[in-house]
Amino acid sequence: MTFEQLKLSKNLQQTLAEQGYNKPYPIQVQAIPAILQRKDVLGIAQTGSGKTAGYVLPILSLLEKAELGKNRHIDALIVVPTRELAVQVQEVVKIFAQGLNAPMKSMAVFGGVSINPQMIGMQGVRILVATPGRLIELVESKAMSLAEIKMLVLDEADKMLNLGFEEEMKKILSFLPKKRQNLLFSATLSPELKEIQQMMLDNPEVIKVEAETENIELIQQTAYHVLDEKKGPLLRYLILSGNFNQVLIFTSSVYKADQVADKLAKHGIDARATHSKKSHKARTEALRDFKSGDLRVLVATDLLSRGIDIEFLPYVINYELPRSPKDYIHRIGRTGRAESPGEAISFITPEDLHHFKIIQKKMGKWVKLTYTEDMDLTPPPPKYTLTKEE
Ligand code: AMP
């Protein structure tokens, strides 16, 4: 299957080629024709599957041919759970909107930053990517209207429910016209999602892509049995002896994320933390620097375990195990993606052993546990030689 066979416009095909998208991913093969036929879609897929382009491309294709609507009336609304995801999705929209034969202004809006520039920026916007709370504020302050929405996307709907956005989601649905196309994406189909599904979708085409198990095969998983007080030395030892140049570390609390990043930095390892208590600016900058390779270590809470796509991330470390096996899979799924191998390392304290067993059982894969108690965790000397000057 090629993008040409999927009947995407020539302009889009050219951008696809420029972006190195040689052939459509499975979710795109299924979602693009369904969306182009104006069907509702229920997509069970997660980050890494290519779902973003799976809905962005046909939306652009349909809007390119549609008549231009009134100003400050959004055509396509994409609702996402986090600001990071909003920024990321809008980047995809922006890239593919270039070179189309129609104006296709898009914008990402989210809370935690001033609303005024967003209100002003709404001029001419056709595709809006938004987190729920700020979206409602913008509608209520009449910065724009959702009354003529043609297409609605709810992305990572399960995450939205986990974050407690249920009421907001229902409220947003009440702002929309009855006649519209609906696309709902979720990594899992939970019973809690049923209500939203029923409210939103009309006889949808159901598309399921098993990304989790596929990805897991690509990930080399390692576990280290370690006492809590030895985690810091083990972490530094692994980073330095393995010469890890881009590593994402997960902790279970904001406090721990800061502590781990500070400790690494004190030992001369370039590290920053990102989590919900950081400003939007700090989060965006940390992620940008990490993605570009300017920042060696990013320490994050589960905020980042889903939805953020970093191509070719070689190492993920679970400094602390997540509570749910699902979160474990999402976390380690940040590596070994897009057909590139990666390594996921977990630190297991004696207290974690039982929980780690449950995780492995749920995942259907056993991970070799290395005991570190007798390991010498002294980091190796830096990899350069000093030449003696006479
Ligand atoms: P997503 O699941 O939408 O976050 O996409 C995962 C990654 O796959 C992103 O880095 C995309 O740029 C990339 N991607 C999506 N579709 C394709 C494709 N057909 N060919 C190559 N890369 C793709």
CSV table of C-alpha atoms and ligand atoms in Angstrom, one decimal:
chain,number,residue,atom,x,y,z
A,1,MET,CA,0.0,0.0,0.0
A,2,THR,CA,1.3,3.5,-0.9
A,3,PHE,CA,0.1,7.0,0.1
A,4,GLU,CA,-0.8,7.5,-3.5
A,5,GLN,CA,-3.3,4.6,-3.3
A,6,LEU,CA,-4.8,6.2,-0.3
A,7,LYS,CA,-5.9,9.0,-2.5
A,8,LEU,CA,-4.2,11.8,-0.6
A,9,SER,CA,-3.7,15.0,-2.5
A,10,LYS,CA,-0.5,15.6,-4.5
A,11,ASN,CA,0.5,18.4,-2.2
A,12,LEU,CA,0.3,16.1,0.8
A,13,GLN,CA,2.2,13.4,-1.0
A,14,GLN,CA,5.0,15.7,-1.7
A,15,THR,CA,5.3,16.7,2.0
A,16,LEU,CA,5.0,13.0,3.0
A,17,ALA,CA,8.0,12.2,0.8
A,18,GLU,CA,9.9,15.2,2.2
A,19,GLN,CA,9.2,14.1,5.7
A,20,GLY,CA,10.5,10.6,5.0
A,21,TYR,CA,7.1,8.9,5.2
A,22,ASN,CA,7.7,6.3,2.6
A,23,LYS,CA,4.7,4.1,3.1
A,24,PRO,CA,1.7,4.3,5.4
A,25,TYR,CA,1.7,2.6,8.7
A,26,PRO,CA,-1.1,0.0,9.3
A,27,ILE,CA,-3.3,2.4,11.3
A,28,GLN,CA,-3.0,4.9,8.4
A,29,VAL,CA,-3.9,2.3,5.8
A,30,GLN,CA,-7.2,1.7,7.7
A,31,ALA,CA,-8.0,5.1,9.1
A,32,ILE,CA,-7.3,7.3,6.1
A,33,PRO,CA,-9.8,5.8,3.7
A,34,ALA,CA,-12.5,5.6,6.4
A,35,ILE,CA,-12.0,9.3,7.4
A,36,LEU,CA,-12.0,10.4,3.7
A,37,GLN,CA,-15.3,8.6,3.4
A,38,ARG,CA,-16.5,10.8,6.2
A,39,LYS,CA,-17.1,7.9,8.6
A,40,ASP,CA,-16.8,8.1,12.3
A,41,VAL,CA,-13.8,6.2,13.6
A,42,LEU,CA,-12.9,4.5,16.8
A,43,GLY,CA,-9.2,3.9,16.8
A,44,ILE,CA,-7.6,1.7,19.4
A,45,ALA,CA,-4.0,2.7,19.1
A,46,GLN,CA,-1.3,4.5,20.9
A,47,THR,CA,1.6,6.8,20.4
A,48,GLY,CA,4.2,5.3,18.1
A,49,SER,CA,1.5,3.7,15.9
A,50,GLY,CA,1.4,6.7,13.5
A,51,LYS,CA,-2.1,7.6,14.6
A,52,THR,CA,-1.5,11.4,14.5
A,53,ALA,CA,-0.8,11.4,10.8
A,54,GLY,CA,-3.6,8.8,10.5
A,55,TYR,CA,-6.1,11.5,11.3
A,56,VAL,CA,-4.3,14.7,10.4
A,57,LEU,CA,-3.7,13.8,6.7
A,58,PRO,CA,-7.3,13.0,5.8
A,59,ILE,CA,-8.6,16.0,7.8
A,60,LEU,CA,-6.3,18.3,5.8
A,61,SER,CA,-7.3,16.5,2.6
A,62,LEU,CA,-11.0,17.1,3.3
A,63,LEU,CA,-10.6,20.7,4.5
A,64,GLU,CA,-8.5,21.5,1.5
A,65,LYS,CA,-11.5,20.9,-0.7
A,66,ALA,CA,-14.1,22.4,1.7
A,67,GLU,CA,-15.5,25.9,1.4
A,68,LEU,CA,-13.9,28.4,3.7
A,69,GLY,CA,-16.1,29.0,6.8
A,70,LYS,CA,-16.6,32.1,8.8
A,71,ASN,CA,-13.8,33.7,10.7
A,72,ARG,CA,-13.3,32.5,14.3
A,73,HIS,CA,-15.4,29.4,13.5
A,74,ILE,CA,-13.2,26.3,13.9
A,75,ASP,CA,-13.5,23.6,11.2
A,76,ALA,CA,-11.6,20.8,12.9
A,77,LEU,CA,-11.1,20.4,16.7
A,78,ILE,CA,-8.6,18.1,18.2
A,79,VAL,CA,-8.9,17.6,21.9
A,80,VAL,CA,-5.9,16.1,23.7
A,81,PRO,CA,-5.1,15.5,27.4
A,82,THR,CA,-1.8,17.4,27.8
A,83,ARG,CA,-0.1,20.5,26.6
A,84,GLU,CA,2.9,18.6,25.4
A,85,LEU,CA,0.6,16.5,23.2
A,86,ALA,CA,-1.2,19.6,22.0
A,87,VAL,CA,2.1,21.2,20.8
A,88,GLN,CA,3.2,17.9,19.2
A,89,VAL,CA,0.0,17.3,17.3
A,90,GLN,CA,-0.2,20.9,16.1
A,91,GLU,CA,3.4,20.6,14.8
A,92,VAL,CA,2.2,17.6,12.7
A,93,VAL,CA,-0.7,19.7,11.4
A,94,LYS,CA,1.5,22.6,10.6
A,95,ILE,CA,4.1,20.5,8.7
A,96,PHE,CA,1.4,18.8,6.5
A,97,ALA,CA,-0.6,22.0,6.0
A,98,GLN,CA,2.4,23.6,4.2
A,99,GLY,CA,1.9,23.7,0.5
A,100,LEU,CA,-1.8,23.0,0.5
A,101,ASN,CA,-4.0,25.0,-1.9
A,102,ALA,CA,-6.1,26.5,0.9
A,103,PRO,CA,-5.4,28.6,4.0
A,104,MET,CA,-5.0,26.2,6.8
A,105,LYS,CA,-4.1,28.0,9.9
A,106,SER,CA,-3.8,25.9,13.0
A,107,MET,CA,-3.1,26.6,16.7
A,108,ALA,CA,-2.5,24.8,19.9
A,109,VAL,CA,-4.1,26.1,23.1
A,110,PHE,CA,-3.7,24.9,26.7
A,111,GLY,CA,-3.8,26.2,30.2
A,112,GLY,CA,-1.0,27.4,32.4
A,113,VAL,CA,-0.2,30.3,30.1
A,114,SER,CA,-1.9,33.6,29.5
A,115,ILE,CA,-5.2,33.3,27.6
A,116,ASN,CA,-4.9,36.7,25.8
A,117,PRO,CA,-2.5,35.8,23.1
A,118,GLN,CA,-4.5,32.7,22.4
A,119,MET,CA,-7.7,34.8,22.1
A,120,ILE,CA,-6.0,37.1,19.7
A,121,GLY,CA,-4.3,34.3,17.8
A,122,MET,CA,-7.7,32.7,17.1
A,123,GLN,CA,-8.1,34.9,14.1
A,124,GLY,CA,-8.3,32.7,10.9
A,125,VAL,CA,-7.8,29.4,12.7
A,126,ARG,CA,-9.3,26.4,11.0
A,127,ILE,CA,-7.8,23.6,13.0
A,128,LEU,CA,-7.6,23.9,16.7
A,129,VAL,CA,-5.6,21.5,19.0
A,130,ALA,CA,-6.7,22.0,22.6
A,131,THR,CA,-6.6,20.7,26.1
A,132,PRO,CA,-10.1,20.5,27.6
A,133,GLY,CA,-10.0,23.2,30.4
A,134,ARG,CA,-8.6,26.0,28.2
A,135,LEU,CA,-10.8,25.1,25.3
A,136,ILE,CA,-13.9,25.6,27.5
A,137,GLU,CA,-12.6,29.0,28.7
A,138,LEU,CA,-12.0,30.1,25.2
A,139,VAL,CA,-15.5,29.1,24.1
A,140,GLU,CA,-17.1,30.8,27.1
A,141,SER,CA,-15.2,34.0,26.5
A,142,LYS,CA,-16.3,33.9,22.9
A,143,ALA,CA,-12.8,33.9,21.5
A,144,MET,CA,-14.1,31.6,18.8
A,145,SER,CA,-17.0,29.3,18.1
A,146,LEU,CA,-17.3,25.6,17.8
A,147,ALA,CA,-20.8,25.8,16.3
A,148,GLU,CA,-19.6,24.9,12.8
A,149,ILE,CA,-17.2,22.1,13.6
A,150,LYS,CA,-17.0,19.6,10.8
A,151,MET,CA,-14.6,17.2,12.4
A,152,LEU,CA,-13.9,16.4,16.0
A,153,VAL,CA,-10.9,14.3,17.2
A,154,LEU,CA,-10.6,13.1,20.8
A,155,ASP,CA,-7.1,11.8,21.1
A,156,GLU,CA,-5.9,9.6,24.0
A,157,ALA,CA,-9.4,9.6,25.4
A,158,ASP,CA,-8.5,7.0,28.0
A,159,LYS,CA,-5.8,9.4,29.4
A,160,MET,CA,-8.3,12.2,29.4
A,161,LEU,CA,-10.6,10.1,31.6
A,162,ASN,CA,-7.7,9.1,33.9
A,163,LEU,CA,-6.9,12.8,34.4
A,164,GLY,CA,-10.5,13.4,35.4
A,165,PHE,CA,-11.6,15.3,32.3
A,166,GLU,CA,-14.9,13.4,31.9
A,167,GLU,CA,-17.2,16.4,32.7
A,168,GLU,CA,-15.2,18.7,30.5
A,169,MET,CA,-15.4,16.2,27.6
A,170,LYS,CA,-19.2,16.1,28.0
A,171,LYS,CA,-19.4,19.9,28.1
A,172,ILE,CA,-17.3,20.2,25.0
A,173,LEU,CA,-19.6,17.8,23.2
A,174,SER,CA,-22.5,20.1,24.1
A,175,PHE,CA,-20.8,23.0,22.3
A,176,LEU,CA,-20.7,21.2,19.0
A,177,PRO,CA,-23.2,20.9,16.1
A,178,LYS,CA,-25.1,17.6,15.9
A,179,LYS,CA,-23.9,16.9,12.4
A,180,ARG,CA,-20.2,16.3,12.3
A,181,GLN,CA,-17.6,13.6,11.8
A,182,ASN,CA,-16.1,12.1,15.0
A,183,LEU,CA,-12.8,10.4,15.5
A,184,LEU,CA,-12.0,8.9,18.9
A,185,PHE,CA,-8.6,7.5,19.7
A,186,SER,CA,-7.7,5.6,22.8
A,187,ALA,CA,-4.9,3.2,23.8
A,188,THR,CA,-7.4,1.0,25.6
A,189,LEU,CA,-11.1,0.5,25.5
A,190,SER,CA,-12.2,0.9,29.1
A,191,PRO,CA,-15.8,0.6,30.4
A,192,GLU,CA,-15.5,4.2,31.5
A,193,LEU,CA,-15.0,5.2,27.9
A,194,LYS,CA,-18.2,3.6,26.8
A,195,GLU,CA,-20.4,6.6,27.7
A,196,ILE,CA,-18.3,9.0,25.8
A,197,GLN,CA,-18.1,6.6,22.9
A,198,GLN,CA,-21.9,6.3,22.8
A,199,MET,CA,-22.4,10.1,23.1
A,200,MET,CA,-19.9,10.8,20.4
A,201,LEU,CA,-19.8,8.1,17.7
A,202,ASP,CA,-22.3,7.1,15.1
A,203,ASN,CA,-21.8,3.6,13.7
A,204,PRO,CA,-18.0,4.0,13.7
A,205,GLU,CA,-15.4,2.1,11.8
A,206,VAL,CA,-13.4,0.3,14.5
A,207,ILE,CA,-9.7,0.2,13.9
A,208,LYS,CA,-7.4,-1.7,16.2
A,209,VAL,CA,-3.6,-1.7,16.1
A,210,GLU,CA,-1.7,-3.8,18.5
A,211,ALA,CA,1.3,-1.5,18.9
A,212,GLU,CA,2.1,-2.6,22.5
A,213,THR,CA,3.1,-6.1,21.8
A,214,GLU,CA,4.8,-5.3,18.6
A,215,ASN,CA,6.9,-2.6,20.3
A,216,ILE,CA,7.8,-4.8,23.3
A,217,GLU,CA,9.6,-7.2,21.0
A,218,LEU,CA,11.8,-4.3,19.9
A,219,ILE,CA,12.8,-3.3,23.4
A,220,GLN,CA,15.6,-4.9,25.2
A,221,GLN,CA,14.6,-5.0,28.8
A,222,THR,CA,17.0,-5.2,31.7
A,223,ALA,CA,16.3,-5.1,35.5
A,224,TYR,CA,18.7,-4.5,38.3
A,225,HIS,CA,18.0,-5.6,41.9
A,226,VAL,CA,19.2,-2.6,44.0
A,227,LEU,CA,18.7,-1.2,47.4
A,228,ASP,CA,17.0,2.2,47.5
A,229,GLU,CA,20.1,4.0,48.8
A,230,LYS,CA,22.2,2.5,46.0
A,231,LYS,CA,20.0,3.7,43.2
A,232,GLY,CA,21.9,7.0,42.7
A,233,PRO,CA,25.4,5.3,42.3
A,234,LEU,CA,23.9,2.6,40.0
A,235,LEU,CA,22.3,5.2,37.8
A,236,ARG,CA,25.5,7.2,37.5
A,237,TYR,CA,27.5,4.0,36.9
A,238,LEU,CA,25.2,2.9,34.1
A,239,ILE,CA,25.1,6.3,32.4
A,240,LEU,CA,28.8,6.8,32.5
A,241,SER,CA,30.0,3.2,31.9
A,242,GLY,CA,27.5,2.7,29.1
A,243,ASN,CA,28.1,6.2,27.7
A,244,PHE,CA,24.3,6.8,27.5
A,245,ASN,CA,23.9,10.0,25.6
A,246,GLN,CA,20.1,10.3,25.6
A,247,VAL,CA,18.3,8.8,28.5
A,248,LEU,CA,14.8,9.3,29.8
A,249,ILE,CA,14.3,8.5,33.5
A,250,PHE,CA,11.0,7.9,35.2
A,251,THR,CA,10.2,8.6,38.8
A,252,SER,CA,6.9,8.3,40.6
A,253,SER,CA,6.9,11.7,42.2
A,254,VAL,CA,7.7,15.3,41.3
A,255,TYR,CA,10.0,15.5,44.4
A,256,LYS,CA,12.0,12.5,43.3
A,257,ALA,CA,12.3,13.7,39.7
A,258,ASP,CA,13.8,16.9,41.0
A,259,GLN,CA,16.1,15.1,43.4
A,260,VAL,CA,17.4,12.7,40.8
A,261,ALA,CA,18.1,15.4,38.3
A,262,ASP,CA,19.8,17.6,40.9
A,263,LYS,CA,22.0,14.7,42.0
A,264,LEU,CA,23.0,13.9,38.5
A,265,ALA,CA,23.8,17.5,37.7
A,266,LYS,CA,25.9,17.7,40.9
A,267,HIS,CA,27.9,14.8,39.5
A,268,GLY,CA,28.5,16.6,36.3
A,269,ILE,CA,25.9,14.8,34.2
A,270,ASP,CA,23.7,17.2,32.3
A,271,ALA,CA,20.2,16.5,33.6
A,272,ARG,CA,16.9,18.3,34.0
A,273,ALA,CA,13.5,17.3,35.5
A,274,THR,CA,10.1,17.9,33.8
A,275,HIS,CA,6.8,17.4,35.6
A,276,SER,CA,3.5,19.1,36.4
A,277,LYS,CA,5.0,21.6,38.8
A,278,LYS,CA,7.4,23.1,36.2
A,279,SER,CA,6.3,26.1,34.2
A,280,HIS,CA,5.1,25.5,30.6
A,281,LYS,CA,8.2,27.3,29.4
A,282,ALA,CA,10.6,25.0,31.4
A,283,ARG,CA,8.7,21.9,30.2
A,284,THR,CA,8.8,22.9,26.6
A,285,GLU,CA,12.4,23.8,26.7
A,286,ALA,CA,13.5,20.7,28.5
A,287,LEU,CA,11.7,18.5,26.0
A,288,ARG,CA,13.0,20.5,23.0
A,289,ASP,CA,16.6,20.3,24.3
A,290,PHE,CA,16.3,16.6,25.1
A,291,LYS,CA,14.8,15.8,21.7
A,292,SER,CA,17.5,17.7,19.9
A,293,GLY,CA,20.3,15.9,21.8
A,294,ASP,CA,21.4,19.1,23.7
A,295,LEU,CA,20.2,17.6,27.0
A,296,ARG,CA,21.7,14.3,28.0
A,297,VAL,CA,19.2,13.2,30.7
A,298,LEU,CA,15.5,14.1,31.2
A,299,VAL,CA,13.9,13.0,34.4
A,300,ALA,CA,10.1,12.8,34.2
A,301,THR,CA,7.1,11.7,36.1
A,302,ASP,CA,4.4,9.7,34.2
A,303,LEU,CA,3.2,12.9,32.7
A,304,LEU,CA,5.6,12.1,29.8
A,305,SER,CA,5.1,8.4,29.6
A,306,ARG,CA,2.4,8.7,27.0
A,307,GLY,CA,1.8,10.9,24.1
A,308,ILE,CA,5.2,12.2,23.6
A,309,ASP,CA,7.0,11.0,20.6
A,310,ILE,CA,10.8,11.1,20.6
A,311,GLU,CA,12.3,9.3,17.7
A,312,PHE,CA,15.0,6.8,18.3
A,313,LEU,CA,15.2,7.2,22.1
A,314,PRO,CA,17.9,4.7,23.0
A,315,TYR,CA,17.4,4.4,26.8
A,316,VAL,CA,14.6,4.5,29.3
A,317,ILE,CA,15.2,3.9,33.0
A,318,ASN,CA,12.5,3.2,35.5
A,319,TYR,CA,14.2,4.7,38.6
A,320,GLU,CA,11.0,3.8,40.4
A,321,LEU,CA,8.4,1.3,39.1
A,322,PRO,CA,5.0,2.7,38.1
A,323,ARG,CA,2.0,1.3,39.9
A,324,SER,CA,0.2,-0.1,36.9
A,325,PRO,CA,1.6,-2.6,34.4
A,326,LYS,CA,0.0,-0.5,31.7
A,327,ASP,CA,2.1,2.5,32.7
A,328,TYR,CA,5.2,0.3,32.7
A,329,ILE,CA,4.5,-0.6,29.1
A,330,HIS,CA,3.8,3.0,28.1
A,331,ARG,CA,7.0,4.1,29.8
A,332,ILE,CA,9.2,1.6,28.1
A,333,GLY,CA,7.3,2.2,24.9
A,334,ARG,CA,9.3,5.5,24.6
A,335,THR,CA,12.1,3.4,23.3
A,336,GLY,CA,12.4,0.8,20.6
A,337,ARG,CA,10.0,2.5,18.4
A,338,ALA,CA,9.8,3.2,14.7
A,339,GLU,CA,11.7,0.0,14.1
A,340,SER,CA,14.8,1.1,16.0
A,341,PRO,CA,16.0,-1.0,19.0
A,342,GLY,CA,16.1,0.5,22.4
A,343,GLU,CA,16.8,-0.5,26.0
A,344,ALA,CA,14.6,-0.2,29.0
A,345,ILE,CA,16.2,-0.6,32.4
A,346,SER,CA,14.3,-1.0,35.7
A,347,PHE,CA,15.5,-0.6,39.2
A,348,ILE,CA,14.0,-3.2,41.4
A,349,THR,CA,14.2,-2.8,45.2
A,350,PRO,CA,13.5,-5.9,47.4
A,351,GLU,CA,10.1,-4.4,48.1
A,352,ASP,CA,9.4,-4.1,44.3
A,353,LEU,CA,10.0,-7.8,43.6
A,354,HIS,CA,6.4,-8.9,43.9
A,355,HIS,CA,5.0,-6.0,42.0
A,356,PHE,CA,7.6,-6.5,39.2
A,357,LYS,CA,6.4,-10.1,38.9
A,358,ILE,CA,2.9,-8.9,38.3
A,359,ILE,CA,4.1,-6.4,35.7
A,360,GLN,CA,6.0,-9.1,33.8
A,361,LYS,CA,3.0,-11.5,34.0
A,362,LYS,CA,0.7,-8.8,32.6
A,363,MET,CA,3.2,-8.0,29.9
A,364,GLY,CA,3.7,-11.7,29.0
A,365,LYS,CA,7.5,-11.4,29.1
A,366,TRP,CA,10.1,-12.2,31.7
A,367,VAL,CA,13.0,-9.9,32.3
A,368,LYS,CA,16.4,-11.0,33.5
A,369,LEU,CA,17.2,-9.6,36.9
A,370,THR,CA,20.8,-8.7,37.7
A,371,TYR,CA,21.8,-8.5,41.3
A,372,THR,CA,24.0,-5.4,41.9
A,373,GLU,CA,24.9,-6.0,45.5
A,374,ASP,CA,28.4,-7.3,44.6
A,375,MET,CA,28.9,-4.9,41.7
A,376,ASP,CA,31.6,-2.3,41.8
A,377,LEU,CA,29.6,0.9,41.1
A,378,THR,CA,32.6,3.2,40.8
A,379,PRO,CA,32.0,5.1,37.6
A,380,PRO,CA,34.8,4.6,35.0
A,381,PRO,CA,37.2,7.5,34.4
A,382,PRO,CA,36.1,10.0,31.7
A,383,LYS,CA,36.8,8.9,28.2
A,384,TYR,CA,39.6,11.2,27.3
A,385,THR,CA,43.3,11.1,27.8
A,386,LEU,CA,45.3,14.1,29.0
A,387,THR,CA,48.5,14.8,27.2
A,388,LYS,CA,51.3,15.8,29.4
A,389,GLU,CA,52.8,19.2,28.6
A,390,GLU,CA,56.5,19.5,29.3
B,1,AMP,P1,2.5,8.9,16.4
B,1,AMP,O1,2.0,7.5,16.8
B,1,AMP,O2,1.4,9.6,15.6
B,1,AMP,O3,3.0,9.7,17.5
B,1,AMP,O4,3.7,8.7,15.3
B,1,AMP,C1,4.9,8.0,15.7
B,1,AMP,C2,6.1,8.4,14.9
B,1,AMP,O5,6.0,7.8,13.6
B,1,AMP,C3,6.2,9.9,14.6
B,1,AMP,O6,7.6,10.3,14.8
B,1,AMP,C4,5.8,10.1,13.1
B,1,AMP,O7,6.5,11.1,12.5
B,1,AMP,C5,6.2,8.7,12.5
B,1,AMP,N1,5.4,8.3,11.4
B,1,AMP,C6,4.1,8.3,11.4
B,1,AMP,N2,3.7,7.7,10.2
B,1,AMP,C7,4.8,7.4,9.5
B,1,AMP,C8,5.0,6.8,8.2
B,1,AMP,N3,4.0,6.4,7.5
B,1,AMP,N4,6.3,6.6,7.8
B,1,AMP,C9,7.3,7.0,8.7
B,1,AMP,N5,7.2,7.6,9.9
B,1,AMP,C10,5.9,7.8,10.3
